[in-house]
Structures are given as structure tokens and as C-alpha cells.
């Protein structure tokens, strides 16, 4: 899979012929080139499609059909959770079948949707937010400081204070519950005045970045 913008300098639109595709692979993905001898032909033979979010209002029909996985709740891939959410569907559906049997499938499917949809809706929002975070805000000192502080608090308080990313990616806490827990942690942190700590760590991150830039500039002029 090759994820690119549709338009702009490095985009699908700019890949007008085989030579342009080959240059793109050699320039931006040189490590995969030896493993993909037919990369250009394979790239050209695939359709270009959009990354989409699916939020259907109903996942089942008359106890005969049930949508699970991407068919029910496809998300853009920037939290790396689409497949996990699909596996979670399977595990929760299995548990429901074990508990209530398949006699009343309409009620079974309705309960499944009631359990899952609030969580997959949250995942859809998180995936979009993470795209913007990776694109832009992740490099801001304040965001870096918040992350470092929450990792530090996690080391101190373990499961009582977990970063949101850890809860989403490395535990089976339902997505909506993870976001609620994260909000609670943030409220407590604010109440305890941890924003001051975050501010101090942010200042430290800024200073270190400025010093690193100055050192790099000095080395460049010496060389
Ligand atoms: C770029 C990218 C990166 C991703 N990275 C991650 C990641 O790091 N971690 C993660 O957890 N998830 C990731 N995902 C998401 C993950 O790939 C999907 O969530 C997962 O594949 C969904 O599984 P699924 O079985 O529901 O659907 P699919 O995998 O889409 O399976 C549906 C299958 O049905 C077949 N099909 C369609 N129509 C018909 C038809 N009419 N008749 C018969 N068969 C049909 C399709 O060919 C396909 O094989 C990523 C997705 C993308 C696009």
C-alpha cells in the first residue's frame, strides 16, 4: 500500500509515468526497492482509492445479516487499529453468542451493535485526530512535554495513569472507556497543577531543541 496525497509536489497526480514512479520509490523508499523488483508495474496496475471512514447507522438486517470489521466501521489507518477493531468484533460477538445463543439473532445483532458502535465511533475520531497530530502537532514542544509527562506518570502510577496511546494500542480497554479514562486523568492532572510540570518540561524541550540547532549551525560553519 502506498499512501500519498492526491495533488501537490509528492502526490499521485505528480506520478505521470513509469520513470516518475521509479524515481519516487528510489528517492523515498530506497530500502524496499531490492525487495520489490516489479514495484513500478505493480504500482501502476493498482487502482487509486481514498482512505475513508465508514459510520453506518445500522449494522444488521432482520437477524439475517450482520456487518463486522471494515464493512461496519472502516477507519483511516493513522491509529493502526482497524484490524484490531475487527478482531475485537469477532471476540465480542463470540462472547455474546456463548452467553445468549443464536435463538434470537435480531436481538443478538442489536446488542452487538449497541456494544461496539460507541467504541468504533470513538476510534474513527481518534484516527482522524492522530493524522493531524502526526502531520503537525506532534512536533510542538507542549505536545511532546505532555507525552513525556504522561509516560513518566505511567511509570509512577502504572495502570492508574496510562497514556491514551498505550490504552488504545496495548490494552483491551474499550476505546470509548479509554478516552473517558484519559479525560479523567487530565482533569486530575490539571487539578494537581501538573500543567506547571508540563510547562516546565515544554520549556526544557524548547531549550534543548534551540541548543541543538545552535550546535548544528556552529558545526556547519566550522566545516
Ligand atoms: C494503509 C493501511 C494501513 C493499515 N494499517 C493497519 C495497522 O497498522 N493496524 C491495524 O490494526 N489495521 C490497519 N489497517 C486496517 C486493516 O487493514 C483493516 O481494518 C482490516 O483489513 C479490516 O478487515 P476486514 O476483514 O473487515 O476487511 P478487508 O480486509 O477489507 O476484507 C474484506 C475482504 O472481502 C473481499 N470482498 C469485497 N467485496 C467482496 C464481494 N462482493 N464478494 C466477495 N469478497 C469480497 C475483499 O476482497 C477483501 O478480501 C490498515 C489499512 C490500510 C488501508
PDB file of C-alpha atoms and ligand atoms in Angstrom:
ATOM      1  CA  UNK A   1       0.000   0.000   0.000  1.00  0.00           C
ATOM      2  CA  UNK A   2       1.326   3.435  -0.934  1.00  0.00           C
ATOM      3  CA  UNK A   3      -0.298   6.363   0.869  1.00  0.00           C
ATOM      4  CA  UNK A   4       0.142   9.728  -0.874  1.00  0.00           C
ATOM      5  CA  UNK A   5      -1.828  12.968  -1.276  1.00  0.00           C
ATOM      6  CA  UNK A   6      -3.887  13.213  -4.481  1.00  0.00           C
ATOM      7  CA  UNK A   7      -2.361  16.529  -5.554  1.00  0.00           C
ATOM      8  CA  UNK A   8       0.789  18.551  -4.859  1.00  0.00           C
ATOM      9  CA  UNK A   9       4.523  18.021  -5.225  1.00  0.00           C
ATOM     10  CA  UNK A  10       4.720  14.453  -3.841  1.00  0.00           C
ATOM     11  CA  UNK A  11       1.345  13.115  -4.924  1.00  0.00           C
ATOM     12  CA  UNK A  12      -0.401  10.618  -7.189  1.00  0.00           C
ATOM     13  CA  UNK A  13      -1.001  13.460  -9.653  1.00  0.00           C
ATOM     14  CA  UNK A  14       2.766  14.066  -9.941  1.00  0.00           C
ATOM     15  CA  UNK A  15       3.444  10.418 -10.883  1.00  0.00           C
ATOM     16  CA  UNK A  16       2.719  10.880 -14.570  1.00  0.00           C
ATOM     17  CA  UNK A  17       4.740   7.935 -15.981  1.00  0.00           C
ATOM     18  CA  UNK A  18       6.818   4.850 -15.060  1.00  0.00           C
ATOM     19  CA  UNK A  19      10.006   6.914 -14.697  1.00  0.00           C
ATOM     20  CA  UNK A  20       8.341   9.214 -12.147  1.00  0.00           C
ATOM     21  CA  UNK A  21       7.092   6.205 -10.147  1.00  0.00           C
ATOM     22  CA  UNK A  22      10.557   4.626 -10.169  1.00  0.00           C
ATOM     23  CA  UNK A  23      12.153   7.897  -9.021  1.00  0.00           C
ATOM     24  CA  UNK A  24       9.582   8.173  -6.214  1.00  0.00           C
ATOM     25  CA  UNK A  25      10.430   4.657  -4.963  1.00  0.00           C
ATOM     26  CA  UNK A  26      14.200   5.181  -5.253  1.00  0.00           C
ATOM     27  CA  UNK A  27      14.070   8.578  -3.544  1.00  0.00           C
ATOM     28  CA  UNK A  28      11.570   7.978  -0.723  1.00  0.00           C
ATOM     29  CA  UNK A  29      11.527   4.183  -0.205  1.00  0.00           C
ATOM     30  CA  UNK A  30      15.048   3.022  -1.217  1.00  0.00           C
ATOM     31  CA  UNK A  31      15.078   0.186   1.333  1.00  0.00           C
ATOM     32  CA  UNK A  32      12.089  -1.615  -0.249  1.00  0.00           C
ATOM     33  CA  UNK A  33      13.361  -1.348  -3.843  1.00  0.00           C
ATOM     34  CA  UNK A  34      15.566  -4.517  -3.711  1.00  0.00           C
ATOM     35  CA  UNK A  35      12.602  -6.499  -2.359  1.00  0.00           C
ATOM     36  CA  UNK A  36      10.134  -5.268  -4.986  1.00  0.00           C
ATOM     37  CA  UNK A  37      11.649  -5.844  -8.444  1.00  0.00           C
ATOM     38  CA  UNK A  38       8.249  -5.211 -10.112  1.00  0.00           C
ATOM     39  CA  UNK A  39       7.301  -2.238  -7.912  1.00  0.00           C
ATOM     40  CA  UNK A  40       6.589   0.112 -10.829  1.00  0.00           C
ATOM     41  CA  UNK A  41       4.357  -2.357 -12.718  1.00  0.00           C
ATOM     42  CA  UNK A  42       2.576  -3.348  -9.501  1.00  0.00           C
ATOM     43  CA  UNK A  43       2.037   0.289  -8.551  1.00  0.00           C
ATOM     44  CA  UNK A  44       0.647   1.138 -11.993  1.00  0.00           C
ATOM     45  CA  UNK A  45      -1.710  -1.860 -12.008  1.00  0.00           C
ATOM     46  CA  UNK A  46      -3.455  -0.883  -8.743  1.00  0.00           C
ATOM     47  CA  UNK A  47      -6.397   1.490  -8.598  1.00  0.00           C
ATOM     48  CA  UNK A  48      -6.009   4.692  -6.598  1.00  0.00           C
ATOM     49  CA  UNK A  49      -8.622   4.963  -3.894  1.00  0.00           C
ATOM     50  CA  UNK A  50      -9.438   7.189  -0.947  1.00  0.00           C
ATOM     51  CA  UNK A  51      -8.913   6.363   2.716  1.00  0.00           C
ATOM     52  CA  UNK A  52     -12.387   6.536   4.164  1.00  0.00           C
ATOM     53  CA  UNK A  53     -14.276   6.447   7.440  1.00  0.00           C
ATOM     54  CA  UNK A  54     -17.497   4.411   7.480  1.00  0.00           C
ATOM     55  CA  UNK A  55     -20.133   5.319  10.050  1.00  0.00           C
ATOM     56  CA  UNK A  56     -23.191   3.313   9.099  1.00  0.00           C
ATOM     57  CA  UNK A  57     -26.214   3.746  11.348  1.00  0.00           C
ATOM     58  CA  UNK A  58     -27.274   0.120  11.175  1.00  0.00           C
ATOM     59  CA  UNK A  59     -25.024  -2.927  11.072  1.00  0.00           C
ATOM     60  CA  UNK A  60     -27.660  -5.661  10.837  1.00  0.00           C
ATOM     61  CA  UNK A  61     -30.830  -6.587   8.949  1.00  0.00           C
ATOM     62  CA  UNK A  62     -33.704  -8.739  10.205  1.00  0.00           C
ATOM     63  CA  UNK A  63     -31.403 -11.141  12.077  1.00  0.00           C
ATOM     64  CA  UNK A  64     -30.058 -12.380   8.740  1.00  0.00           C
ATOM     65  CA  UNK A  65     -27.104 -10.120   8.011  1.00  0.00           C
ATOM     66  CA  UNK A  66     -24.537  -8.576  10.351  1.00  0.00           C
ATOM     67  CA  UNK A  67     -21.698  -6.305   9.295  1.00  0.00           C
ATOM     68  CA  UNK A  68     -18.423  -6.551  11.206  1.00  0.00           C
ATOM     69  CA  UNK A  69     -14.919  -5.181  10.594  1.00  0.00           C
ATOM     70  CA  UNK A  70     -14.305  -2.538   7.951  1.00  0.00           C
ATOM     71  CA  UNK A  71     -17.723  -3.106   6.363  1.00  0.00           C
ATOM     72  CA  UNK A  72     -19.292  -1.657   9.518  1.00  0.00           C
ATOM     73  CA  UNK A  73     -16.655   0.776  10.728  1.00  0.00           C
ATOM     74  CA  UNK A  74     -13.712   1.355   8.387  1.00  0.00           C
ATOM     75  CA  UNK A  75     -11.352   3.992   9.819  1.00  0.00           C
ATOM     76  CA  UNK A  76      -8.419   5.829   8.281  1.00  0.00           C
ATOM     77  CA  UNK A  77      -5.244   3.945   9.224  1.00  0.00           C
ATOM     78  CA  UNK A  78      -3.459   6.571  11.334  1.00  0.00           C
ATOM     79  CA  UNK A  79      -4.000   4.889  14.702  1.00  0.00           C
ATOM     80  CA  UNK A  80      -3.164   1.436  13.316  1.00  0.00           C
ATOM     81  CA  UNK A  81      -6.302  -0.019  14.896  1.00  0.00           C
ATOM     82  CA  UNK A  82      -8.642  -1.023  12.029  1.00  0.00           C
ATOM     83  CA  UNK A  83      -7.662  -4.691  12.038  1.00  0.00           C
ATOM     84  CA  UNK A  84      -7.583  -4.809  15.832  1.00  0.00           C
ATOM     85  CA  UNK A  85     -11.105  -3.383  15.944  1.00  0.00           C
ATOM     86  CA  UNK A  86     -12.208  -6.105  13.506  1.00  0.00           C
ATOM     87  CA  UNK A  87     -10.646  -8.823  15.692  1.00  0.00           C
ATOM     88  CA  UNK A  88     -12.311  -7.260  18.736  1.00  0.00           C
ATOM     89  CA  UNK A  89     -15.659  -7.522  16.886  1.00  0.00           C
ATOM     90  CA  UNK A  90     -15.060 -11.267  16.457  1.00  0.00           C
ATOM     91  CA  UNK A  91     -14.140 -11.783  20.090  1.00  0.00           C
ATOM     92  CA  UNK A  92     -17.120  -9.803  21.410  1.00  0.00           C
ATOM     93  CA  UNK A  93     -19.556 -11.474  19.008  1.00  0.00           C
ATOM     94  CA  UNK A  94     -18.244 -14.875  20.124  1.00  0.00           C
ATOM     95  CA  UNK A  95     -18.742 -13.944  23.769  1.00  0.00           C
ATOM     96  CA  UNK A  96     -22.303 -12.763  23.072  1.00  0.00           C
ATOM     97  CA  UNK A  97     -23.127 -15.980  21.208  1.00  0.00           C
ATOM     98  CA  UNK A  98     -21.753 -18.011  24.117  1.00  0.00           C
ATOM     99  CA  UNK A  99     -23.867 -16.007  26.578  1.00  0.00           C
ATOM    100  CA  UNK A 100     -27.188 -15.767  24.760  1.00  0.00           C
ATOM    101  CA  UNK A 101     -27.050 -18.394  21.983  1.00  0.00           C
ATOM    102  CA  UNK A 102     -28.275 -17.741  18.441  1.00  0.00           C
ATOM    103  CA  UNK A 103     -32.018 -18.298  19.009  1.00  0.00           C
ATOM    104  CA  UNK A 104     -32.905 -14.593  18.713  1.00  0.00           C
ATOM    105  CA  UNK A 105     -30.398 -13.327  16.173  1.00  0.00           C
ATOM    106  CA  UNK A 106     -32.084  -9.956  15.716  1.00  0.00           C
ATOM    107  CA  UNK A 107     -31.639  -9.172  19.436  1.00  0.00           C
ATOM    108  CA  UNK A 108     -28.138 -10.655  19.385  1.00  0.00           C
ATOM    109  CA  UNK A 109     -27.066  -8.435  16.483  1.00  0.00           C
ATOM    110  CA  UNK A 110     -28.734  -5.376  18.052  1.00  0.00           C
ATOM    111  CA  UNK A 111     -26.851  -5.936  21.325  1.00  0.00           C
ATOM    112  CA  UNK A 112     -23.617  -6.408  19.391  1.00  0.00           C
ATOM    113  CA  UNK A 113     -24.097  -3.073  17.610  1.00  0.00           C
ATOM    114  CA  UNK A 114     -25.048  -1.325  20.863  1.00  0.00           C
ATOM    115  CA  UNK A 115     -21.842  -2.601  22.461  1.00  0.00           C
ATOM    116  CA  UNK A 116     -19.495  -1.898  19.579  1.00  0.00           C
ATOM    117  CA  UNK A 117     -20.683   1.250  17.789  1.00  0.00           C
ATOM    118  CA  UNK A 118     -19.894   3.767  20.580  1.00  0.00           C
ATOM    119  CA  UNK A 119     -16.360   2.356  20.626  1.00  0.00           C
ATOM    120  CA  UNK A 120     -15.772   2.271  16.872  1.00  0.00           C
ATOM    121  CA  UNK A 121     -17.185   5.821  16.537  1.00  0.00           C
ATOM    122  CA  UNK A 122     -14.574   6.920  19.094  1.00  0.00           C
ATOM    123  CA  UNK A 123     -11.876   5.061  17.137  1.00  0.00           C
ATOM    124  CA  UNK A 124     -12.928   6.906  13.958  1.00  0.00           C
ATOM    125  CA  UNK A 125     -12.482  10.246  15.730  1.00  0.00           C
ATOM    126  CA  UNK A 126      -9.137   9.204  17.272  1.00  0.00           C
ATOM    127  CA  UNK A 127      -7.807   8.032  13.894  1.00  0.00           C
ATOM    128  CA  UNK A 128      -8.599  11.385  12.256  1.00  0.00           C
ATOM    129  CA  UNK A 129      -7.154  13.315  15.222  1.00  0.00           C
ATOM    130  CA  UNK A 130      -3.969  11.221  15.110  1.00  0.00           C
ATOM    131  CA  UNK A 131      -3.496  12.070  11.429  1.00  0.00           C
ATOM    132  CA  UNK A 132      -3.368  15.775  12.306  1.00  0.00           C
ATOM    133  CA  UNK A 133      -1.187  15.062  15.346  1.00  0.00           C
ATOM    134  CA  UNK A 134       1.383  13.127  13.286  1.00  0.00           C
ATOM    135  CA  UNK A 135       1.238  15.716  10.499  1.00  0.00           C
ATOM    136  CA  UNK A 136       1.657  18.765  12.659  1.00  0.00           C
ATOM    137  CA  UNK A 137       1.138  18.954  16.401  1.00  0.00           C
ATOM    138  CA  UNK A 138       3.426  16.009  17.371  1.00  0.00           C
ATOM    139  CA  UNK A 139       6.453  18.260  16.848  1.00  0.00           C
ATOM    140  CA  UNK A 140       5.173  21.035  19.149  1.00  0.00           C
ATOM    141  CA  UNK A 141       7.137  21.227  22.406  1.00  0.00           C
ATOM    142  CA  UNK A 142       3.953  21.419  24.501  1.00  0.00           C
ATOM    143  CA  UNK A 143       2.613  18.196  22.956  1.00  0.00           C
ATOM    144  CA  UNK A 144       5.981  16.452  23.418  1.00  0.00           C
ATOM    145  CA  UNK A 145       6.035  17.678  27.032  1.00  0.00           C
ATOM    146  CA  UNK A 146       2.504  16.348  27.685  1.00  0.00           C
ATOM    147  CA  UNK A 147       3.542  12.959  26.263  1.00  0.00           C
ATOM    148  CA  UNK A 148       6.725  12.778  28.332  1.00  0.00           C
ATOM    149  CA  UNK A 149       4.855  13.761  31.469  1.00  0.00           C
ATOM    150  CA  UNK A 150       2.169  11.129  30.910  1.00  0.00           C
ATOM    151  CA  UNK A 151       4.824   8.443  30.278  1.00  0.00           C
ATOM    152  CA  UNK A 152       6.547   9.496  33.493  1.00  0.00           C
ATOM    153  CA  UNK A 153       3.255   9.374  35.436  1.00  0.00           C
ATOM    154  CA  UNK A 154       2.577   5.936  33.981  1.00  0.00           C
ATOM    155  CA  UNK A 155       5.936   4.733  35.334  1.00  0.00           C
ATOM    156  CA  UNK A 156       4.965   6.064  38.762  1.00  0.00           C
ATOM    157  CA  UNK A 157       1.325   5.009  38.940  1.00  0.00           C
ATOM    158  CA  UNK A 158       1.164   2.118  36.406  1.00  0.00           C
ATOM    159  CA  UNK A 159      -2.417   1.319  35.350  1.00  0.00           C
ATOM    160  CA  UNK A 160      -3.821   4.232  37.396  1.00  0.00           C
ATOM    161  CA  UNK A 161      -2.330   6.719  34.941  1.00  0.00           C
ATOM    162  CA  UNK A 162      -1.859   5.452  31.390  1.00  0.00           C
ATOM    163  CA  UNK A 163      -1.178   7.489  28.244  1.00  0.00           C
ATOM    164  CA  UNK A 164      -4.131   7.369  25.826  1.00  0.00           C
ATOM    165  CA  UNK A 165      -1.998   5.775  23.095  1.00  0.00           C
ATOM    166  CA  UNK A 166      -0.994   2.942  25.458  1.00  0.00           C
ATOM    167  CA  UNK A 167      -4.608   2.295  26.435  1.00  0.00           C
ATOM    168  CA  UNK A 168      -5.746   2.236  22.800  1.00  0.00           C
ATOM    169  CA  UNK A 169      -2.854   0.248  21.334  1.00  0.00           C
ATOM    170  CA  UNK A 170      -1.624  -2.028  24.097  1.00  0.00           C
ATOM    171  CA  UNK A 171      -4.652  -2.923  26.216  1.00  0.00           C
ATOM    172  CA  UNK A 172      -8.132  -4.302  25.605  1.00  0.00           C
ATOM    173  CA  UNK A 173      -9.817  -1.364  27.356  1.00  0.00           C
ATOM    174  CA  UNK A 174     -12.758  -0.439  25.056  1.00  0.00           C
ATOM    175  CA  UNK A 175     -11.941   2.683  23.000  1.00  0.00           C
ATOM    176  CA  UNK A 176     -14.717   4.857  24.486  1.00  0.00           C
ATOM    177  CA  UNK A 177     -13.749   3.841  28.026  1.00  0.00           C
ATOM    178  CA  UNK A 178     -10.081   4.622  27.281  1.00  0.00           C
ATOM    179  CA  UNK A 179     -10.976   8.139  26.122  1.00  0.00           C
ATOM    180  CA  UNK A 180     -13.156   8.679  29.209  1.00  0.00           C
ATOM    181  CA  UNK A 181     -10.330   7.453  31.490  1.00  0.00           C
ATOM    182  CA  UNK A 182      -7.892   9.744  29.658  1.00  0.00           C
ATOM    183  CA  UNK A 183     -10.198  12.755  30.221  1.00  0.00           C
ATOM    184  CA  UNK A 184     -10.483  11.860  33.907  1.00  0.00           C
ATOM    185  CA  UNK A 185      -6.689  11.612  34.207  1.00  0.00           C
ATOM    186  CA  UNK A 186      -6.322  15.003  32.515  1.00  0.00           C
ATOM    187  CA  UNK A 187      -8.849  16.577  34.910  1.00  0.00           C
ATOM    188  CA  UNK A 188      -6.960  15.156  37.909  1.00  0.00           C
ATOM    189  CA  UNK A 189      -3.619  16.290  36.440  1.00  0.00           C
ATOM    190  CA  UNK A 190      -4.962  19.828  35.964  1.00  0.00           C
ATOM    191  CA  UNK A 191      -6.394  19.784  39.473  1.00  0.00           C
ATOM    192  CA  UNK A 192      -2.979  18.738  40.868  1.00  0.00           C
ATOM    193  CA  UNK A 193      -1.306  21.545  38.953  1.00  0.00           C
ATOM    194  CA  UNK A 194       0.579  19.203  36.639  1.00  0.00           C
ATOM    195  CA  UNK A 195       0.164  21.733  33.840  1.00  0.00           C
ATOM    196  CA  UNK A 196       3.030  23.579  35.559  1.00  0.00           C
ATOM    197  CA  UNK A 197       5.183  20.452  35.236  1.00  0.00           C
ATOM    198  CA  UNK A 198       4.145  20.154  31.578  1.00  0.00           C
ATOM    199  CA  UNK A 199       5.059  23.816  31.070  1.00  0.00           C
ATOM    200  CA  UNK A 200       8.499  23.233  32.634  1.00  0.00           C
ATOM    201  CA  UNK A 201       9.138  20.094  30.531  1.00  0.00           C
ATOM    202  CA  UNK A 202       7.977  22.013  27.441  1.00  0.00           C
ATOM    203  CA  UNK A 203      10.465  24.794  28.220  1.00  0.00           C
ATOM    204  CA  UNK A 204      13.188  22.172  28.646  1.00  0.00           C
ATOM    205  CA  UNK A 205      12.277  20.596  25.255  1.00  0.00           C
ATOM    206  CA  UNK A 206      12.372  24.050  23.578  1.00  0.00           C
ATOM    207  CA  UNK A 207      15.731  24.907  25.131  1.00  0.00           C
ATOM    208  CA  UNK A 208      17.274  21.597  24.124  1.00  0.00           C
ATOM    209  CA  UNK A 209      15.982  21.996  20.557  1.00  0.00           C
ATOM    210  CA  UNK A 210      17.371  25.551  20.398  1.00  0.00           C
ATOM    211  CA  UNK A 211      20.756  24.391  21.736  1.00  0.00           C
ATOM    212  CA  UNK A 212      20.854  21.502  19.250  1.00  0.00           C
ATOM    213  CA  UNK A 213      20.076  23.916  16.385  1.00  0.00           C
ATOM    214  CA  UNK A 214      22.796  26.317  17.541  1.00  0.00           C
ATOM    215  CA  UNK A 215      25.331  23.459  17.855  1.00  0.00           C
ATOM    216  CA  UNK A 216      24.432  22.198  14.357  1.00  0.00           C
ATOM    217  CA  UNK A 217      24.833  25.710  12.921  1.00  0.00           C
ATOM    218  CA  UNK A 218      28.225  26.094  14.645  1.00  0.00           C
ATOM    219  CA  UNK A 219      29.440  22.713  13.295  1.00  0.00           C
ATOM    220  CA  UNK A 220      28.242  23.681   9.806  1.00  0.00           C
ATOM    221  CA  UNK A 221      30.190  26.968   9.848  1.00  0.00           C
ATOM    222  CA  UNK A 222      33.314  25.238  11.260  1.00  0.00           C
ATOM    223  CA  UNK A 223      33.135  22.620   8.482  1.00  0.00           C
TER     224      UNK A 223
HETATM  225  C1  LIG B   1      -2.775   1.708   4.503  1.00  0.00           C
HETATM  226  C2  LIG B   1      -3.439   0.911   5.587  1.00  0.00           C
HETATM  227  C3  LIG B   1      -2.734   0.595   6.745  1.00  0.00           C
HETATM  228  C4  LIG B   1      -3.342  -0.106   7.789  1.00  0.00           C
HETATM  229  N1  LIG B   1      -2.640  -0.370   8.916  1.00  0.00           N
HETATM  230  C5  LIG B   1      -3.214  -1.025   9.946  1.00  0.00           C
HETATM  231  C6  LIG B   1      -2.476  -1.317  11.138  1.00  0.00           C
HETATM  232  O1  LIG B   1      -1.302  -0.972  11.269  1.00  0.00           O
HETATM  233  N2  LIG B   1      -3.112  -1.965  12.147  1.00  0.00           N
HETATM  234  C7  LIG B   1      -4.409  -2.353  12.054  1.00  0.00           C
HETATM  235  O2  LIG B   1      -4.943  -2.935  13.012  1.00  0.00           O
HETATM  236  N3  LIG B   1      -5.132  -2.101  10.920  1.00  0.00           N
HETATM  237  C8  LIG B   1      -4.571  -1.459   9.866  1.00  0.00           C
HETATM  238  N4  LIG B   1      -5.296  -1.199   8.720  1.00  0.00           N
HETATM  239  C9  LIG B   1      -6.721  -1.567   8.655  1.00  0.00           C
HETATM  240  C10 LIG B   1      -6.935  -3.030   8.283  1.00  0.00           C
HETATM  241  O3  LIG B   1      -6.279  -3.338   7.070  1.00  0.00           O
HETATM  242  C11 LIG B   1      -8.444  -3.255   8.111  1.00  0.00           C
HETATM  243  O4  LIG B   1      -9.122  -2.694   9.205  1.00  0.00           O
HETATM  244  C12 LIG B   1      -8.739  -4.738   8.047  1.00  0.00           C
HETATM  245  O5  LIG B   1      -8.149  -5.286   6.899  1.00  0.00           O
HETATM  246  C13 LIG B   1     -10.258  -4.952   8.004  1.00  0.00           C
HETATM  247  O6  LIG B   1     -10.506  -6.317   7.843  1.00  0.00           O
HETATM  248  P1  LIG B   1     -11.875  -6.778   7.206  1.00  0.00           P
HETATM  249  O7  LIG B   1     -11.808  -8.281   7.151  1.00  0.00           O
HETATM  250  O8  LIG B   1     -13.010  -6.149   7.931  1.00  0.00           O
HETATM  251  O9  LIG B   1     -11.931  -6.155   5.738  1.00  0.00           O
HETATM  252  P2  LIG B   1     -10.916  -6.431   4.447  1.00  0.00           P
HETATM  253  O10 LIG B   1      -9.570  -6.755   4.979  1.00  0.00           O
HETATM  254  O11 LIG B   1     -11.151  -5.292   3.573  1.00  0.00           O
HETATM  255  O12 LIG B   1     -11.523  -7.779   3.891  1.00  0.00           O
HETATM  256  C14 LIG B   1     -12.676  -7.756   3.093  1.00  0.00           C
HETATM  257  C15 LIG B   1     -12.484  -8.843   2.032  1.00  0.00           C
HETATM  258  O13 LIG B   1     -13.715  -9.001   1.316  1.00  0.00           O
HETATM  259  C16 LIG B   1     -13.429  -9.118  -0.064  1.00  0.00           C
HETATM  260  N5  LIG B   1     -14.635  -8.690  -0.800  1.00  0.00           N
HETATM  261  C17 LIG B   1     -15.088  -7.445  -1.024  1.00  0.00           C
HETATM  262  N6  LIG B   1     -16.210  -7.469  -1.737  1.00  0.00           N
HETATM  263  C18 LIG B   1     -16.492  -8.777  -1.954  1.00  0.00           C
HETATM  264  C19 LIG B   1     -17.537  -9.448  -2.634  1.00  0.00           C
HETATM  265  N7  LIG B   1     -18.550  -8.785  -3.213  1.00  0.00           N
HETATM  266  N8  LIG B   1     -17.506 -10.791  -2.669  1.00  0.00           N
HETATM  267  C20 LIG B   1     -16.502 -11.477  -2.055  1.00  0.00           C
HETATM  268  N9  LIG B   1     -15.475 -10.894  -1.392  1.00  0.00           N
HETATM  269  C21 LIG B   1     -15.488  -9.557  -1.352  1.00  0.00           C
HETATM  270  C22 LIG B   1     -12.249  -8.183  -0.278  1.00  0.00           C
HETATM  271  O14 LIG B   1     -11.539  -8.524  -1.443  1.00  0.00           O
HETATM  272  C23 LIG B   1     -11.435  -8.452   0.989  1.00  0.00           C
HETATM  273  O15 LIG B   1     -10.544  -9.523   0.827  1.00  0.00           O
HETATM  274  C24 LIG B   1      -4.701  -0.511   7.655  1.00  0.00           C
HETATM  275  C25 LIG B   1      -5.413  -0.212   6.475  1.00  0.00           C
HETATM  276  C26 LIG B   1      -4.800   0.487   5.457  1.00  0.00           C
HETATM  277  C27 LIG B   1      -5.591   0.801   4.193  1.00  0.00           C
END
